[in-house]
Backbone as JSON, one array per atom type, in Angstrom:
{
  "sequence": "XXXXXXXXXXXXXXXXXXXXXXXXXXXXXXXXXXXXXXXXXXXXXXXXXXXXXXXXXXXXXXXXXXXXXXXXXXXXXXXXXXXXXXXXXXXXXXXXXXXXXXXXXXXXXXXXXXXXXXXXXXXXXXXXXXXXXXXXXXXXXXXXXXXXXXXXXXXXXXXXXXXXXXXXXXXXXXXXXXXXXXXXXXXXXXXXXXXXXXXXXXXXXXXXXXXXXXXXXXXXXXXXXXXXXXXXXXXXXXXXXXXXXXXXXXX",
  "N": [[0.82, -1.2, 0.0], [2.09, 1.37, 0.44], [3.69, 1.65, -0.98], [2.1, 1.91, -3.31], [1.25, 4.47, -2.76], [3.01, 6.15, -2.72], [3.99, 6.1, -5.24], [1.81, 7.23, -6.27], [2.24, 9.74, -5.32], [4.89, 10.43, -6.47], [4.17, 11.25, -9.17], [2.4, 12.85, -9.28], [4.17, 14.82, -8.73], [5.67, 15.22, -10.7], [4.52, 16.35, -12.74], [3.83, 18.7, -15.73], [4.58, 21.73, -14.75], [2.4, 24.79, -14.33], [1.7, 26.77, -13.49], [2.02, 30.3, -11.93], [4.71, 32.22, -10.46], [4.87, 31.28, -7.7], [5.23, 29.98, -4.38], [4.62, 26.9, -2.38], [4.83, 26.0, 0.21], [5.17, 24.28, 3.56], [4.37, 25.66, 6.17], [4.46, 27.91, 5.01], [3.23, 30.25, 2.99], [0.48, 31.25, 0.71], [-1.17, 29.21, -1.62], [-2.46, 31.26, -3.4], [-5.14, 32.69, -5.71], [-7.09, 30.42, -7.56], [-4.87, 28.84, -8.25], [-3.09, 25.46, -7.68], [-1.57, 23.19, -5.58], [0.79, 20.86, -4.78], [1.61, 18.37, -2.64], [4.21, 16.28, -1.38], [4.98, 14.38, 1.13], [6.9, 13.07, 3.96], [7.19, 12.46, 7.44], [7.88, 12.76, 10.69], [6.63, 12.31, 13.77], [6.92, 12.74, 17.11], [4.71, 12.44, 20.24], [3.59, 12.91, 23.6], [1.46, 11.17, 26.15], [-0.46, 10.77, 28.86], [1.63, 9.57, 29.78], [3.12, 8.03, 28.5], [5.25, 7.77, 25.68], [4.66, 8.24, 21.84], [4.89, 7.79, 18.83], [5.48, 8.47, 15.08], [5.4, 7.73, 11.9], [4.77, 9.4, 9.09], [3.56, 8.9, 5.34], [2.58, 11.28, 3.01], [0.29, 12.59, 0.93], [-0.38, 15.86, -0.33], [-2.83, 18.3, -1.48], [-3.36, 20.93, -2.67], [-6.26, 23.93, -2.52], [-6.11, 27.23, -4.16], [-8.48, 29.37, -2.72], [-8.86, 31.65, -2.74], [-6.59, 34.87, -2.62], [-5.73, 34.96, -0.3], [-6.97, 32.69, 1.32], [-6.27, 29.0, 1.44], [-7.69, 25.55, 0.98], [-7.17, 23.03, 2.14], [-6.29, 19.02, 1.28], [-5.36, 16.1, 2.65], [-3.49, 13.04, 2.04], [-2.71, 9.06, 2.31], [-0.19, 6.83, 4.42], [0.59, 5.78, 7.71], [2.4, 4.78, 10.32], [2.49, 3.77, 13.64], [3.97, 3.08, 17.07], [3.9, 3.03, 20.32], [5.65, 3.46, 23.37], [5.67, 2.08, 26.52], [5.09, 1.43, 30.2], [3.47, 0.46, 31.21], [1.28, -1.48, 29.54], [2.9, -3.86, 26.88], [5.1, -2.68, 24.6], [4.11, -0.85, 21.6], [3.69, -1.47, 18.47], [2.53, -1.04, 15.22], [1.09, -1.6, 12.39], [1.42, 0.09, 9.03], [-1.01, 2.13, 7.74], [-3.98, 3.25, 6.12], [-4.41, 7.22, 6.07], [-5.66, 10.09, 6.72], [-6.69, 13.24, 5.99], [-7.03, 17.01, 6.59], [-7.23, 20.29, 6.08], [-7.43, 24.21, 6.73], [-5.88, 27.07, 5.67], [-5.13, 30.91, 6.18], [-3.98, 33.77, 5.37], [-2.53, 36.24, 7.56], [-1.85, 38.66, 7.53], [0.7, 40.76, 6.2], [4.07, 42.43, 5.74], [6.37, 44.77, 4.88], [9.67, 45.61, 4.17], [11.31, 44.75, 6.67], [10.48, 41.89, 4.55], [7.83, 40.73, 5.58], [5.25, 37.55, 6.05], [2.53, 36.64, 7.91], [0.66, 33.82, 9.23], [-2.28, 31.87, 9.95], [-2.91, 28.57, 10.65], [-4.94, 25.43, 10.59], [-5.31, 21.96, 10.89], [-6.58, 18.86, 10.41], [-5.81, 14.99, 11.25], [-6.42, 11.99, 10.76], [-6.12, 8.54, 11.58], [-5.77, 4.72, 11.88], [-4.51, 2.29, 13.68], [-3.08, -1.19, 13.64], [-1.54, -4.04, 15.45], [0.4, -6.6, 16.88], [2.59, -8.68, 19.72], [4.38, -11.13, 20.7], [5.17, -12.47, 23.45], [7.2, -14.21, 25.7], [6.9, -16.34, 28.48], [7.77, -17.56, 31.9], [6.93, -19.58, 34.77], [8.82, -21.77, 37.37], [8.69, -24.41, 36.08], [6.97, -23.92, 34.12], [6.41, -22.84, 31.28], [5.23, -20.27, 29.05], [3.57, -18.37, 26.4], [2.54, -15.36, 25.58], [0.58, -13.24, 23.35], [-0.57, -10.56, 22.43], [-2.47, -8.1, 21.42], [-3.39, -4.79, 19.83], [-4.88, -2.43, 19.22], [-5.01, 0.91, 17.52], [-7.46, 3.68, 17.27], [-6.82, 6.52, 15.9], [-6.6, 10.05, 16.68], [-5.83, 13.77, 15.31], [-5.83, 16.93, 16.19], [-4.7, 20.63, 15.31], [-3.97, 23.62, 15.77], [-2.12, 26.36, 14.19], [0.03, 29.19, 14.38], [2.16, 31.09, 12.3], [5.12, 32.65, 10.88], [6.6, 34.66, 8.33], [9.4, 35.0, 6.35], [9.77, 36.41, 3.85], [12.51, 35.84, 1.04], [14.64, 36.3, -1.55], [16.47, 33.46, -1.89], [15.73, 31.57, 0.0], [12.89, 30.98, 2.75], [12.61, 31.24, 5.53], [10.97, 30.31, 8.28], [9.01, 30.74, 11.29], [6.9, 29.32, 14.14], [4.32, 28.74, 16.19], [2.72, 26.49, 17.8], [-0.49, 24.6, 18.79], [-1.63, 21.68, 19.8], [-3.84, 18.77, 19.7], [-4.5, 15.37, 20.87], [-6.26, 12.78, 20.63], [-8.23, 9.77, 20.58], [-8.97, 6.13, 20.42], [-8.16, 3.05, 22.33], [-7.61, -0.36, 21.67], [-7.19, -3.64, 23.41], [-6.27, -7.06, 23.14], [-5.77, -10.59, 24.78], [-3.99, -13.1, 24.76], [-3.01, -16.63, 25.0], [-0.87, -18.77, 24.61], [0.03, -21.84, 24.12], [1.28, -25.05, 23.57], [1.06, -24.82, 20.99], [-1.19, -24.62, 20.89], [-4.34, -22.01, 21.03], [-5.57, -19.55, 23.11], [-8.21, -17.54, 23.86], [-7.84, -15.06, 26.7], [-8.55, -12.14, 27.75], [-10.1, -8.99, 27.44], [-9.36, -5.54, 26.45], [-10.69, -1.82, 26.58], [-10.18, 1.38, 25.92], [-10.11, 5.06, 26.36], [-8.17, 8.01, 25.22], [-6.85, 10.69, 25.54], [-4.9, 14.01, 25.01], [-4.99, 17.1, 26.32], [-3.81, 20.08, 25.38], [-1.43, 20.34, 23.97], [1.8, 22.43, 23.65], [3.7, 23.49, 20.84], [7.21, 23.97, 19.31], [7.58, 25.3, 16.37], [10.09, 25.74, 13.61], [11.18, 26.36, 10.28], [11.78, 26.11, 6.67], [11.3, 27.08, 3.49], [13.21, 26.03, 0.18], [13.3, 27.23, -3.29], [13.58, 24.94, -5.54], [13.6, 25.44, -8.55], [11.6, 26.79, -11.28], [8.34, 26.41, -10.08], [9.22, 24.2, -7.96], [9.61, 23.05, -5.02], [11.01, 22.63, -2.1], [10.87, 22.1, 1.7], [11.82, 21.72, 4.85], [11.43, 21.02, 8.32], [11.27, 21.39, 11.77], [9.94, 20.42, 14.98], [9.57, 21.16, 18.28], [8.49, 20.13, 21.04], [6.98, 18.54, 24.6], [10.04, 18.12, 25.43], [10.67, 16.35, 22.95], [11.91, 15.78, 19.8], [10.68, 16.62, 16.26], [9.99, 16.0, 13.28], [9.83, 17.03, 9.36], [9.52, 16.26, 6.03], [9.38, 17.6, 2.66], [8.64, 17.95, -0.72], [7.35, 19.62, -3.17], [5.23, 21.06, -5.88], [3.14, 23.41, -7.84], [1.17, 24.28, -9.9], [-1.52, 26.39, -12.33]],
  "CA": [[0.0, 0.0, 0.0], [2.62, 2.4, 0.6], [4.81, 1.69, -2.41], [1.33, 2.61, -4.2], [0.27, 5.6, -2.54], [4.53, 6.77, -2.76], [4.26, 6.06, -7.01], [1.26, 8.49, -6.89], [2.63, 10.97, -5.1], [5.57, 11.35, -7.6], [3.36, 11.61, -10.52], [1.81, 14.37, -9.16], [5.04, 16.01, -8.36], [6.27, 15.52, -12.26], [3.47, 17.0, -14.34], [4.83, 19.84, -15.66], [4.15, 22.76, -13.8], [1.76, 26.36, -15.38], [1.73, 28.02, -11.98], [2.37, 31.34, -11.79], [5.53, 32.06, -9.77], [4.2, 31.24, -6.26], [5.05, 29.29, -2.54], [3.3, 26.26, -1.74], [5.58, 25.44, 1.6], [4.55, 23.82, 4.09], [3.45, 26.56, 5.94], [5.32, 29.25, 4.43], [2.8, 30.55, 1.78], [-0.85, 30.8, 0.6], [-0.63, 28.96, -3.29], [-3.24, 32.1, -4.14], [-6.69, 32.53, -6.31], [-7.24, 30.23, -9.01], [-3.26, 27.76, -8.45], [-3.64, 24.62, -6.86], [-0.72, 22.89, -5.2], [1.06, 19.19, -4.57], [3.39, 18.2, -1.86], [4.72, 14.49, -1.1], [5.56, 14.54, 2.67], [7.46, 12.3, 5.19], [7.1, 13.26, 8.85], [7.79, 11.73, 12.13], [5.82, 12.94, 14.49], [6.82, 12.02, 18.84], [3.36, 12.98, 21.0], [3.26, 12.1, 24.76], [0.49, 10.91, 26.56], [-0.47, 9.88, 29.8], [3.27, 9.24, 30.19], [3.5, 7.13, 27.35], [5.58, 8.02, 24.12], [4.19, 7.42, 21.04], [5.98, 7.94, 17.41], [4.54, 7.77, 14.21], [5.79, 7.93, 10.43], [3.8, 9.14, 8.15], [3.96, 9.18, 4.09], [1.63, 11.71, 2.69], [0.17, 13.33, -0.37], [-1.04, 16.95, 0.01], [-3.6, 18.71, -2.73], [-3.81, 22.6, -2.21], [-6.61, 24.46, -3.75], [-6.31, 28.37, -3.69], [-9.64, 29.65, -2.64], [-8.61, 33.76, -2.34], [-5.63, 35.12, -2.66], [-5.16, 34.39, 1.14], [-6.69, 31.28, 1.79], [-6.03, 27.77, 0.76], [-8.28, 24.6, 1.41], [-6.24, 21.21, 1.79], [-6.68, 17.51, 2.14], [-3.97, 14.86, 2.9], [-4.12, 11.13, 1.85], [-1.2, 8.42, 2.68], [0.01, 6.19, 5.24], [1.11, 5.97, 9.09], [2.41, 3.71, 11.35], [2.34, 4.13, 15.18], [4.91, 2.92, 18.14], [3.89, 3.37, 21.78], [6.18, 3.34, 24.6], [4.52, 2.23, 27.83], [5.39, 1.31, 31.27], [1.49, -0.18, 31.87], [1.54, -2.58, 28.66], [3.79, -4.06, 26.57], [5.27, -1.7, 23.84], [2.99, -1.66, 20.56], [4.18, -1.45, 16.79], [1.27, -0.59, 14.26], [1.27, -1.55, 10.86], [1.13, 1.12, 8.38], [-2.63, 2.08, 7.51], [-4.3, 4.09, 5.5], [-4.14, 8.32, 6.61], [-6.45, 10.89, 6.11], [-6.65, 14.44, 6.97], [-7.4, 18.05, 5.6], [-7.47, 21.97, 6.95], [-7.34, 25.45, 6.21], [-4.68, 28.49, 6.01], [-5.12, 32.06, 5.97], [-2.67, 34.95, 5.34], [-3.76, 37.4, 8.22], [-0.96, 40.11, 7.43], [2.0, 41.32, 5.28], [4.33, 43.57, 6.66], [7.24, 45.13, 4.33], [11.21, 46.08, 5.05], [11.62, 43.23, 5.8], [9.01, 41.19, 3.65], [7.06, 39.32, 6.54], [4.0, 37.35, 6.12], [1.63, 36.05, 8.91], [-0.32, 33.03, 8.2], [-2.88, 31.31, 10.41], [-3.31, 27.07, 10.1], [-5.99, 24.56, 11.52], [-5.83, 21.29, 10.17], [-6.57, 17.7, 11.75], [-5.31, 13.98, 10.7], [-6.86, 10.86, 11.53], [-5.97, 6.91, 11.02], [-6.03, 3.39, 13.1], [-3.25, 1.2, 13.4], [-3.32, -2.2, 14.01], [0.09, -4.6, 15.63], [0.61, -7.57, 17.84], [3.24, -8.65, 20.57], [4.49, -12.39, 21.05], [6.23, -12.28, 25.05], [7.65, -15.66, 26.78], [6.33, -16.24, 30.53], [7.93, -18.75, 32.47], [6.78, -19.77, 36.03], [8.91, -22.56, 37.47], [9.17, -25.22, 34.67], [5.65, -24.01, 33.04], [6.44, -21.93, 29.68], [3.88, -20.48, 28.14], [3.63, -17.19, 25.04], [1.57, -14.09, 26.17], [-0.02, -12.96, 22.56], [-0.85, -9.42, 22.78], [-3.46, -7.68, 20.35], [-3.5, -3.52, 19.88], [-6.03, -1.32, 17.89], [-5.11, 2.36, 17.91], [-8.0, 4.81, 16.67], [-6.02, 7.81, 16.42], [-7.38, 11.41, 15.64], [-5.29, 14.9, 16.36], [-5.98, 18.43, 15.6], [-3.68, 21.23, 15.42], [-3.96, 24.67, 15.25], [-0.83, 27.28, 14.21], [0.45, 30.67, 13.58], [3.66, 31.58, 11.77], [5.4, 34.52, 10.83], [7.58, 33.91, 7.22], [10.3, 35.89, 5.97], [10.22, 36.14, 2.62], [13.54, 35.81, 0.96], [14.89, 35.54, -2.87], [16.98, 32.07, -2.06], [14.85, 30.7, 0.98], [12.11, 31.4, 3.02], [12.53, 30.58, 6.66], [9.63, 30.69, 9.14], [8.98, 30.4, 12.57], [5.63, 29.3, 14.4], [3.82, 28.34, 17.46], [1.36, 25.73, 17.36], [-1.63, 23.86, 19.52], [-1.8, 20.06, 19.49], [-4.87, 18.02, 20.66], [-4.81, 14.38, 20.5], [-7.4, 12.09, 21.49], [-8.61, 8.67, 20.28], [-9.12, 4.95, 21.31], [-7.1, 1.74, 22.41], [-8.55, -1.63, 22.19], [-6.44, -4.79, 23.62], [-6.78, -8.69, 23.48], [-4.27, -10.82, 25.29], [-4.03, -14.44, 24.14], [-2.09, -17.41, 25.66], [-0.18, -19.91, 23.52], [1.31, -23.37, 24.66], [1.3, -25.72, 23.02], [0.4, -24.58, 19.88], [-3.04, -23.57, 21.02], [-4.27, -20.46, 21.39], [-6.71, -19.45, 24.66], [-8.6, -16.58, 24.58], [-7.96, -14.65, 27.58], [-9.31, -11.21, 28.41], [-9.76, -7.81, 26.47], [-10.04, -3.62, 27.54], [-10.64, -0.61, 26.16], [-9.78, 2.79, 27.01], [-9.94, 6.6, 25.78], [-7.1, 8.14, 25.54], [-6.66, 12.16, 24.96], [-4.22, 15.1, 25.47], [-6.06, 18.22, 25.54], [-3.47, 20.62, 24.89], [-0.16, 20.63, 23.34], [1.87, 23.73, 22.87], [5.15, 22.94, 20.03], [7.17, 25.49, 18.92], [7.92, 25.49, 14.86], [10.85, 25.97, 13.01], [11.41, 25.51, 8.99], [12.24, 26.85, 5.51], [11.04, 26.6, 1.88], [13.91, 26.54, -0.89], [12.9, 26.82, -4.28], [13.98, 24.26, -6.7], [13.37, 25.88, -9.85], [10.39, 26.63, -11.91], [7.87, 26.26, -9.0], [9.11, 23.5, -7.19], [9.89, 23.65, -3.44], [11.97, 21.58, -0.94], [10.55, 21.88, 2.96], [12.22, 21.27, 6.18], [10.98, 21.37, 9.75], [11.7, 20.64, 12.87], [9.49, 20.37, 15.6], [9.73, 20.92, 19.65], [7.65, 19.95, 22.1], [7.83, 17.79, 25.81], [11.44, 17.49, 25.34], [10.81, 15.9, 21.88], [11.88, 16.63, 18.74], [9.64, 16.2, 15.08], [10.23, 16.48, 11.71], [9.34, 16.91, 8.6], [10.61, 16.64, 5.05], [8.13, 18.34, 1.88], [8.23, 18.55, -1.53], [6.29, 20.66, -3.51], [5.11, 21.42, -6.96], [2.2, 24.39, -8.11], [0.18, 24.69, -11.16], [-2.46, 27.25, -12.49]],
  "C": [[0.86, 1.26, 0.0], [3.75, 3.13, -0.55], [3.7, 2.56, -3.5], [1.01, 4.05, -4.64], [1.67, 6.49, -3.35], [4.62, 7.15, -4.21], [3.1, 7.3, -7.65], [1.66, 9.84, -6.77], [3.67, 11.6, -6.33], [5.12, 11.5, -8.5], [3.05, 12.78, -10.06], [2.84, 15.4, -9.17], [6.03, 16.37, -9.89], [5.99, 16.21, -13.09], [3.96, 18.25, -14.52], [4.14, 20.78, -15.05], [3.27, 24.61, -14.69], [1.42, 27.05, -14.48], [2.65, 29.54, -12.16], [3.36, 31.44, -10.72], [5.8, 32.53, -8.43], [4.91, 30.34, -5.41], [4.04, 28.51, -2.72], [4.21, 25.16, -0.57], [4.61, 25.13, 2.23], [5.23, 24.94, 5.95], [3.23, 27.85, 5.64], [3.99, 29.96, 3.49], [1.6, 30.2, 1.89], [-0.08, 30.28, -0.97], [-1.64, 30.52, -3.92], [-4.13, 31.14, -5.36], [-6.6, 31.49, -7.61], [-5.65, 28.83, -9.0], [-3.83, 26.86, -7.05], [-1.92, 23.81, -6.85], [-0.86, 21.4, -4.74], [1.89, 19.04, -4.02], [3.42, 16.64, -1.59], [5.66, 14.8, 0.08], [5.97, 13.25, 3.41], [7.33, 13.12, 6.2], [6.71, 12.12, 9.74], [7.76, 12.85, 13.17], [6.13, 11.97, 16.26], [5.33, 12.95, 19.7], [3.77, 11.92, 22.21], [2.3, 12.0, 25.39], [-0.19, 10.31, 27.94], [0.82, 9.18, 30.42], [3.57, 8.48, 29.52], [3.8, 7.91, 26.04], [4.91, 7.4, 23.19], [5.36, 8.53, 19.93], [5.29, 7.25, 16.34], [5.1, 8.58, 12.52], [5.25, 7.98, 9.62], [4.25, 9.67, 6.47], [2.48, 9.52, 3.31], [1.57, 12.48, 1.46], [-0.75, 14.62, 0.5], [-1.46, 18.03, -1.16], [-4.04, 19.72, -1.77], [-4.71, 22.99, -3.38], [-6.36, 26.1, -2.97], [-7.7, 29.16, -3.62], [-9.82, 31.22, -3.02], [-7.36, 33.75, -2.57], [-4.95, 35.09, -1.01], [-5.63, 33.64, 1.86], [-6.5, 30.31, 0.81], [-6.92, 26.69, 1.6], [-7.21, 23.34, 0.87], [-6.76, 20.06, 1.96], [-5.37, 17.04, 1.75], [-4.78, 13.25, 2.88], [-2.73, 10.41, 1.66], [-1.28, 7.62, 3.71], [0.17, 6.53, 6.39], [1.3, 4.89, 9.54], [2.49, 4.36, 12.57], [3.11, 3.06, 15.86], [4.36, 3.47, 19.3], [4.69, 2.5, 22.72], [5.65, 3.02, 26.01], [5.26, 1.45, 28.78], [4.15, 0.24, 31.99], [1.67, -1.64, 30.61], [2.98, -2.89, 27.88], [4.3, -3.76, 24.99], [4.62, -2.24, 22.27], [3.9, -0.88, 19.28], [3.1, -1.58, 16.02], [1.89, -0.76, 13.15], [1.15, -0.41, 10.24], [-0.23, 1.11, 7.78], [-2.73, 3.51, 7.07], [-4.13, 5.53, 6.4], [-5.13, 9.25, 5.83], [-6.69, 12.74, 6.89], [-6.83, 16.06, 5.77], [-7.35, 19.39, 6.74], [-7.2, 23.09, 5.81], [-5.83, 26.28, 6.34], [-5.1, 29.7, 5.48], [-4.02, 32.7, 6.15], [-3.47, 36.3, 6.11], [-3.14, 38.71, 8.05], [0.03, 40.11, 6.98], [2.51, 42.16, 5.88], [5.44, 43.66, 5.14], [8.36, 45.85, 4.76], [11.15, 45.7, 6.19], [10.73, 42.46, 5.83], [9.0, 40.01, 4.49], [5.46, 38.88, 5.96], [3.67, 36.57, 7.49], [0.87, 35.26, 8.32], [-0.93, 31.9, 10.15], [-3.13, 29.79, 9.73], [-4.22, 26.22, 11.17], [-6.05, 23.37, 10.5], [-5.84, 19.73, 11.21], [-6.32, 16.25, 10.38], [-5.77, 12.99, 12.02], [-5.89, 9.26, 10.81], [-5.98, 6.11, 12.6], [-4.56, 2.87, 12.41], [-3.22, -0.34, 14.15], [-1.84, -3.26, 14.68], [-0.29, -5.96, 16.81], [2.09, -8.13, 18.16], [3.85, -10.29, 20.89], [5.6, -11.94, 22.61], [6.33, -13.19, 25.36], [7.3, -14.92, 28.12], [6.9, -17.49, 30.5], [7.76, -18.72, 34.18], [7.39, -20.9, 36.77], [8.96, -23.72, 36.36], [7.78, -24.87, 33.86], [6.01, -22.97, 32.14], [5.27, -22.11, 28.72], [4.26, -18.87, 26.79], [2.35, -16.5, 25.51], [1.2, -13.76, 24.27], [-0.9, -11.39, 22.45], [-1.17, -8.36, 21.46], [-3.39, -6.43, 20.51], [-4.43, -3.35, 18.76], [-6.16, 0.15, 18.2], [-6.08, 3.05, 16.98], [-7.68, 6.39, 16.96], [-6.5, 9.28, 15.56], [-6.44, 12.84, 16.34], [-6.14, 16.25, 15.53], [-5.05, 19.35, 15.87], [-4.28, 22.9, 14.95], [-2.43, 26.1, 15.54], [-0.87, 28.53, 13.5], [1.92, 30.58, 13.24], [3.57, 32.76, 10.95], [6.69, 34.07, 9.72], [8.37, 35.08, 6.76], [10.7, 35.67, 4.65], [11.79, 36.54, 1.72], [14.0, 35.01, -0.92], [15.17, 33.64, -2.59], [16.28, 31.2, -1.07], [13.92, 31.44, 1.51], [12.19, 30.94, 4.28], [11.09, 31.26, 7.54], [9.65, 30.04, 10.47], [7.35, 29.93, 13.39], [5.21, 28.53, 16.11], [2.64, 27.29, 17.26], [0.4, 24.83, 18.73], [-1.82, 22.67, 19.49], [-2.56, 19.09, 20.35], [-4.74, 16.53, 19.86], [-5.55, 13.34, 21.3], [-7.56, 10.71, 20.69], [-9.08, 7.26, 21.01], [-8.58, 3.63, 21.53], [-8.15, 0.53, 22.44], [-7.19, -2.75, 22.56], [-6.88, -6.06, 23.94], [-5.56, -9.57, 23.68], [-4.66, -12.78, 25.1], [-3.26, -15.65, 25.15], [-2.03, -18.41, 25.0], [0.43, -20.48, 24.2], [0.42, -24.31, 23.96], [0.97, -26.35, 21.87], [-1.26, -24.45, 20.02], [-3.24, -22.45, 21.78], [-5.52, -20.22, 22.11], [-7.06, -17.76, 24.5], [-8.21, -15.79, 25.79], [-8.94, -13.38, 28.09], [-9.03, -9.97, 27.15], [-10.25, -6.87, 27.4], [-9.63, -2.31, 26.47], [-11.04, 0.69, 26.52], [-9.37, 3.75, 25.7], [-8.91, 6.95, 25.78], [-7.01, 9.57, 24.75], [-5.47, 12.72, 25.93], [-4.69, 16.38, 25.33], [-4.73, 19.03, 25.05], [-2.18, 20.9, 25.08], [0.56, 21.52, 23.25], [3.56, 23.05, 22.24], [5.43, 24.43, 19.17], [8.05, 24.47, 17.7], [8.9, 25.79, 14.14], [10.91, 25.63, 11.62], [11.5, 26.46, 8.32], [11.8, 26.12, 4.5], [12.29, 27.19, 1.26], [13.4, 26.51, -2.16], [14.31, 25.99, -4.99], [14.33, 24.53, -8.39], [12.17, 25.68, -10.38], [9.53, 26.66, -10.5], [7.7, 24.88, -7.87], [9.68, 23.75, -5.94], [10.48, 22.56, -2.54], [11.95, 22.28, 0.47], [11.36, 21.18, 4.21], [11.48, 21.96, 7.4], [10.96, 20.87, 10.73], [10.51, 21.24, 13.87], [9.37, 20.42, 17.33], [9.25, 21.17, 20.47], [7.62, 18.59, 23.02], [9.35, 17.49, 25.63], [11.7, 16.5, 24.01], [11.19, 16.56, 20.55], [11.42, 15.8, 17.72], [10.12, 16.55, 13.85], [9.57, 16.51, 10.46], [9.87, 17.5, 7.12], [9.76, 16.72, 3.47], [9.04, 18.18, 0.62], [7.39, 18.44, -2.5], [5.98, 20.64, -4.98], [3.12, 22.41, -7.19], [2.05, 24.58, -9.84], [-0.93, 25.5, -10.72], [-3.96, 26.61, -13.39]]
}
């Protein structure tokens, strides 16, 4: 699935380009009225929770339309996997699964000497991830295999401001952002000996963070013609995030 989604993304990012000579960073830039924009994203994303790390890699496509000359409507479509750290269970690994997600951006102000923009973002990303755990137990001479089932329904939202410095050879930007994540765990715990497998017990539990605050760092370079190459780093609880963009804009 991921090889698939990966072969569309670069198509999109080949076609030749009839964009007018615009920004479509990630979150540097509106694409403006009438140009619609394509990015192919990696990003690993750390969120803590309840005192549990989690970590999650995602490979995404991103379709900008320009609504105004200072907003843009998005959606995102692609993969994720998920990793949680825990102290309570026993650490989970998520397959990669489908990804879905979409938001807005506005440009709330321009300033000039030296060419700043302001840009408001709100966008949210959902998916599930699915993984299981094989653990040895031994009690005295009885050896048995613990079997350990996860089902993450995972949903965040985000809302950010940044402040971009427009710049012939780059574009660096700075930002503050909001990060709510919430969703739901399911677990089923198995017991294997002797090549059979026992039911045991299952539980499920909510699981939110109301509010996040991560502070933003990154830069758009252009490529040539209107393509764009994205970096960003991410920092929040003592974690750091990333994220690695590019871009292409047509009219």
């Amino acid at each position: 699935m991921r090889h698939l989604i990966l072969a569309g993304l670069v198509v999109g990012l080949v076609v030749p380009s009839l964009a007018w000579a615009a920004s479509v960073a990630n979150p540097a830039a509106v694409v403006t009225t009438e140009n619609y924009g394509f990015t192919m994203e990696v990003e690993n994303q750390k969120v803590e929770f309840d005192n549990d790390l989690t970590e999650s890699r995602r490979y995404l496509g991103k379709a900008i339309w320009g609504a105004t000359d200072r907003l843009d409507f998005y959606v995102k479509l692609g993969v994720s996997d998920l990793k949680v750290y825990t102290d309570h269970y026993p650490d989970f690994r998520g397959q990669e699964k489908m990804t879905y997600g979409g938001g807005i951006r506005y440009l709330l102000a321009q300033a000039e000497d030296p060419d700043f923009e302001f840009f408001i973002d709100l966008q949210g990303l959902g998916f599930s991830s699915q993984g299981s755990i094989l653990m040895m137990r031994q009690e005295g001479n009885d050896l048995w295999f613990e079997k350990h089932y996860g089902d993450y329904d995972w949903r965040e939202f985000q809302l950010s401001f940044f402040a971009a410095w427009k710049r012939d050879i780059w574009q660096p930007y700075i930002g503050f952002a909001l990060l709510n994540v919430q969703g739901k765990v399911s677990r089923d715990l198995y017991i294997v000996a002797d090549d059979v497998v026992v039911y045991q017990k299952s539980s499920s539990d909510d699981f939110s963070e109301g509010t996040i605050p991560r502070i933003v760092i990154g830069s758009d370079f252009p490529l040539g013609g209107s393509g764009r190459l994205s970096g960003e780093l991410t920092f929040s609880q003592g974690n750091i995030s990333f994220f690695v963009g590019l871009s292409e804009l047509w009219h």
